[in-house]
Amino acid sequence: MDQFESTYHQYYPLLWAVAMKLLADEDATADVLQDVFTAYFSQSQKSQIRQPKSWLLRVTLNKCADCTAYQKRHADISAADVPEPEAETVDYANDKRKIIQQALSQLSPQDRQMAVLYSEGFSYKEMSDIVGVRFPSVGKTLSRVINKLYGILKSYGYETFE
């Protein structure tokens, strides 16, 4: 149990940040991480997990993708409803975060995962291992993802973010 606790405390903050960027919902993120660590505990009892960070991130990304798909199937609000950005806002950072979350939600699951891992500072090698993109293709794939994200943000009237 000591190894599990150590792994939990070491990786929980990272997994929380990644899942929150993908889901933008604290309750859903908490549920996903509970499932992830339950699966990790169960799997670690059966066999040793050689790369716990990669394993945990891969499972987190899969669970987030499942959660997003479930939410889309059961959404009451049309996905085409994009909130219009306000000209002047009281909480610029919060509005900026919401706009980025909305833009991320329009990307494919793999593209969204690449963007989030990149924003969290993962190396190309780590992104390749976690997402399953061939290492030589990571740079070009990431460039395309960033261009898609830029195009979505531009369609909202936001061309740059500091």
mmCIF file of C-alpha atoms in Angstrom:
data_model
loop_
_atom_site.group_PDB
_atom_site.id
_atom_site.type_symbol
_atom_site.label_atom_id
_atom_site.label_comp_id
_atom_site.label_asym_id
_atom_site.label_seq_id
_atom_site.Cartn_x
_atom_site.Cartn_y
_atom_site.Cartn_z
ATOM 1 C CA MET A 1 0.000 0.000 0.000
ATOM 2 C CA ASP A 2 2.970 2.320 0.626
ATOM 3 C CA GLN A 3 3.991 2.190 -3.079
ATOM 4 C CA PHE A 4 0.415 3.003 -4.117
ATOM 5 C CA GLU A 5 0.242 6.010 -1.760
ATOM 6 C CA SER A 6 3.576 7.280 -3.016
ATOM 7 C CA THR A 7 2.449 7.001 -6.631
ATOM 8 C CA TYR A 8 -0.898 8.606 -5.804
ATOM 9 C CA HIS A 9 0.694 11.640 -4.132
ATOM 10 C CA GLN A 10 3.327 11.976 -6.836
ATOM 11 C CA TYR A 11 1.014 11.937 -9.864
ATOM 12 C CA TYR A 12 -2.379 13.138 -8.634
ATOM 13 C CA PRO A 13 -1.690 16.879 -9.206
ATOM 14 C CA LEU A 14 -0.489 16.267 -12.768
ATOM 15 C CA LEU A 15 -3.427 13.997 -13.591
ATOM 16 C CA TRP A 16 -5.840 16.530 -12.067
ATOM 17 C CA ALA A 17 -4.423 19.329 -14.252
ATOM 18 C CA VAL A 18 -4.639 17.225 -17.410
ATOM 19 C CA ALA A 19 -8.161 15.969 -16.704
ATOM 20 C CA MET A 20 -9.428 19.458 -15.781
ATOM 21 C CA LYS A 21 -8.127 20.843 -19.066
ATOM 22 C CA LEU A 22 -9.904 18.087 -20.953
ATOM 23 C CA LEU A 23 -13.160 18.040 -19.003
ATOM 24 C CA ALA A 24 -13.458 21.514 -17.430
ATOM 25 C CA ASP A 25 -15.619 20.005 -14.684
ATOM 26 C CA GLU A 26 -14.354 19.334 -11.161
ATOM 27 C CA ASP A 27 -16.900 16.601 -10.391
ATOM 28 C CA ALA A 28 -16.199 14.727 -13.625
ATOM 29 C CA THR A 29 -12.457 15.102 -13.057
ATOM 30 C CA ALA A 30 -12.738 13.706 -9.526
ATOM 31 C CA ASP A 31 -14.773 10.756 -10.834
ATOM 32 C CA VAL A 32 -12.278 10.053 -13.607
ATOM 33 C CA LEU A 33 -9.307 10.153 -11.243
ATOM 34 C CA GLN A 34 -11.056 7.865 -8.796
ATOM 35 C CA ASP A 35 -11.559 5.356 -11.621
ATOM 36 C CA VAL A 36 -7.943 5.788 -12.763
ATOM 37 C CA PHE A 37 -6.448 5.116 -9.346
ATOM 38 C CA THR A 38 -8.846 2.241 -8.692
ATOM 39 C CA ALA A 39 -7.676 0.666 -11.965
ATOM 40 C CA TYR A 40 -4.049 1.407 -11.077
ATOM 41 C CA PHE A 41 -4.383 -0.204 -7.657
ATOM 42 C CA SER A 42 -6.076 -3.251 -9.168
ATOM 43 C CA GLN A 43 -3.496 -3.605 -11.945
ATOM 44 C CA SER A 44 -0.531 -3.035 -9.628
ATOM 45 C CA GLN A 45 -1.771 -5.885 -7.431
ATOM 46 C CA LYS A 46 -1.652 -8.253 -10.421
ATOM 47 C CA SER A 47 1.627 -7.162 -11.997
ATOM 48 C CA GLN A 48 4.254 -4.470 -11.772
ATOM 49 C CA ILE A 49 3.595 -1.398 -13.874
ATOM 50 C CA ARG A 50 6.944 -0.407 -15.388
ATOM 51 C CA GLN A 51 6.150 3.195 -16.279
ATOM 52 C CA PRO A 52 3.464 4.390 -13.865
ATOM 53 C CA LYS A 53 3.438 7.985 -15.167
ATOM 54 C CA SER A 54 2.767 6.923 -18.769
ATOM 55 C CA TRP A 55 0.291 4.250 -17.667
ATOM 56 C CA LEU A 56 -1.644 6.681 -15.460
ATOM 57 C CA LEU A 57 -1.720 9.380 -18.146
ATOM 58 C CA ARG A 58 -2.861 6.942 -20.831
ATOM 59 C CA VAL A 59 -5.707 5.671 -18.619
ATOM 60 C CA THR A 60 -6.613 9.244 -17.628
ATOM 61 C CA LEU A 61 -6.788 10.331 -21.267
ATOM 62 C CA ASN A 62 -8.923 7.303 -22.154
ATOM 63 C CA LYS A 63 -11.289 7.895 -19.221
ATOM 64 C CA CYS A 64 -11.571 11.584 -20.135
ATOM 65 C CA ALA A 65 -12.364 10.655 -23.737
ATOM 66 C CA ASP A 66 -15.042 8.226 -22.504
ATOM 67 C CA CYS A 67 -16.477 10.877 -20.207
ATOM 68 C CA THR A 68 -16.522 13.483 -22.978
ATOM 69 C CA ALA A 69 -18.229 11.069 -25.368
ATOM 70 C CA TYR A 70 -20.826 10.238 -22.719
ATOM 71 C CA GLN A 71 -21.442 13.930 -22.023
ATOM 72 C CA LYS A 72 -21.863 14.656 -25.734
ATOM 73 C CA ARG A 73 -24.360 11.810 -26.149
ATOM 74 C CA HIS A 74 -26.382 13.040 -23.202
ATOM 75 C CA ALA A 75 -25.997 16.799 -23.631
ATOM 76 C CA ASP A 76 -29.117 18.929 -23.396
ATOM 77 C CA ILE A 77 -27.438 21.903 -25.037
ATOM 78 C CA SER A 78 -26.476 21.932 -28.698
ATOM 79 C CA ALA A 79 -22.735 21.770 -29.342
ATOM 80 C CA ALA A 80 -23.214 24.567 -31.871
ATOM 81 C CA ASP A 81 -24.042 27.036 -29.086
ATOM 82 C CA VAL A 82 -20.827 28.973 -28.716
ATOM 83 C CA PRO A 83 -20.925 31.733 -26.130
ATOM 84 C CA GLU A 84 -20.190 35.153 -27.545
ATOM 85 C CA PRO A 85 -17.207 36.707 -25.830
ATOM 86 C CA GLU A 86 -18.039 39.908 -23.974
ATOM 87 C CA ALA A 87 -16.328 43.125 -24.988
ATOM 88 C CA GLU A 88 -15.317 43.993 -21.426
ATOM 89 C CA THR A 89 -15.117 41.407 -18.701
ATOM 90 C CA VAL A 90 -14.661 41.518 -14.974
ATOM 91 C CA ASP A 91 -12.653 38.300 -14.771
ATOM 92 C CA TYR A 92 -10.497 38.215 -17.900
ATOM 93 C CA ALA A 93 -8.486 35.134 -16.850
ATOM 94 C CA ASN A 94 -11.636 33.089 -16.188
ATOM 95 C CA ASP A 95 -13.220 34.158 -19.488
ATOM 96 C CA LYS A 96 -10.002 33.360 -21.328
ATOM 97 C CA ARG A 97 -9.968 29.904 -19.731
ATOM 98 C CA LYS A 98 -13.586 29.280 -20.767
ATOM 99 C CA ILE A 99 -12.911 30.325 -24.344
ATOM 100 C CA ILE A 100 -9.886 28.034 -24.544
ATOM 101 C CA GLN A 101 -11.929 25.167 -23.060
ATOM 102 C CA GLN A 102 -14.642 25.781 -25.655
ATOM 103 C CA ALA A 103 -12.052 25.765 -28.444
ATOM 104 C CA LEU A 104 -10.431 22.580 -27.087
ATOM 105 C CA SER A 105 -13.822 20.880 -26.991
ATOM 106 C CA GLN A 106 -14.103 21.323 -30.758
ATOM 107 C CA LEU A 107 -10.929 19.323 -31.409
ATOM 108 C CA SER A 108 -10.873 15.566 -31.895
ATOM 109 C CA PRO A 109 -10.006 13.578 -28.739
ATOM 110 C CA GLN A 110 -6.453 12.858 -29.942
ATOM 111 C CA ASP A 111 -5.863 16.486 -30.932
ATOM 112 C CA ARG A 112 -7.212 17.686 -27.582
ATOM 113 C CA GLN A 113 -4.915 15.251 -25.770
ATOM 114 C CA MET A 114 -1.894 16.464 -27.743
ATOM 115 C CA ALA A 115 -2.703 20.113 -26.981
ATOM 116 C CA VAL A 116 -3.149 19.449 -23.276
ATOM 117 C CA LEU A 117 0.017 17.371 -22.958
ATOM 118 C CA TYR A 118 1.947 20.075 -24.813
ATOM 119 C CA SER A 119 0.542 22.750 -22.492
ATOM 120 C CA GLU A 120 1.666 20.646 -19.517
ATOM 121 C CA GLY A 121 5.237 20.602 -20.836
ATOM 122 C CA PHE A 122 5.527 16.976 -21.935
ATOM 123 C CA SER A 123 8.338 16.088 -24.314
ATOM 124 C CA TYR A 124 7.618 14.827 -27.819
ATOM 125 C CA LYS A 125 8.793 11.371 -26.739
ATOM 126 C CA GLU A 126 6.353 11.339 -23.808
ATOM 127 C CA MET A 127 3.504 12.553 -26.034
ATOM 128 C CA SER A 128 4.338 9.817 -28.529
ATOM 129 C CA ASP A 129 4.228 7.130 -25.831
ATOM 130 C CA ILE A 130 1.072 8.413 -24.154
ATOM 131 C CA VAL A 131 -1.096 9.328 -27.152
ATOM 132 C CA GLY A 132 0.207 6.661 -29.508
ATOM 133 C CA VAL A 133 1.437 8.939 -32.283
ATOM 134 C CA ARG A 134 4.658 7.827 -33.980
ATOM 135 C CA PHE A 135 7.577 9.821 -32.562
ATOM 136 C CA PRO A 136 8.704 11.269 -35.933
ATOM 137 C CA SER A 137 5.125 12.518 -36.501
ATOM 138 C CA VAL A 138 4.624 14.283 -33.171
ATOM 139 C CA GLY A 139 6.020 17.655 -34.290
ATOM 140 C CA LYS A 140 3.915 17.850 -37.445
ATOM 141 C CA THR A 141 0.816 16.546 -35.653
ATOM 142 C CA LEU A 142 1.255 19.074 -32.879
ATOM 143 C CA SER A 143 1.767 21.880 -35.407
ATOM 144 C CA ARG A 144 -1.516 20.944 -37.097
ATOM 145 C CA VAL A 145 -3.310 20.811 -33.729
ATOM 146 C CA ILE A 146 -2.034 24.263 -32.777
ATOM 147 C CA ASN A 147 -3.098 25.647 -36.168
ATOM 148 C CA LYS A 148 -6.587 24.145 -35.736
ATOM 149 C CA LEU A 149 -6.827 25.630 -32.260
ATOM 150 C CA TYR A 150 -5.638 28.992 -33.566
ATOM 151 C CA GLY A 151 -8.287 28.870 -36.318
ATOM 152 C CA ILE A 152 -11.038 28.103 -33.818
ATOM 153 C CA LEU A 153 -9.917 30.912 -31.520
ATOM 154 C CA LYS A 154 -9.683 33.268 -34.499
ATOM 155 C CA SER A 155 -13.284 32.403 -35.444
ATOM 156 C CA TYR A 156 -14.271 33.595 -31.955
ATOM 157 C CA GLY A 157 -12.517 36.887 -32.642
ATOM 158 C CA TYR A 158 -9.437 36.101 -30.575
ATOM 159 C CA GLU A 159 -6.239 36.089 -32.571
ATOM 160 C CA THR A 160 -3.665 35.930 -29.798
ATOM 161 C CA PHE A 161 -3.482 35.067 -26.152
ATOM 162 C CA GLU A 162 -0.658 36.233 -23.920
#
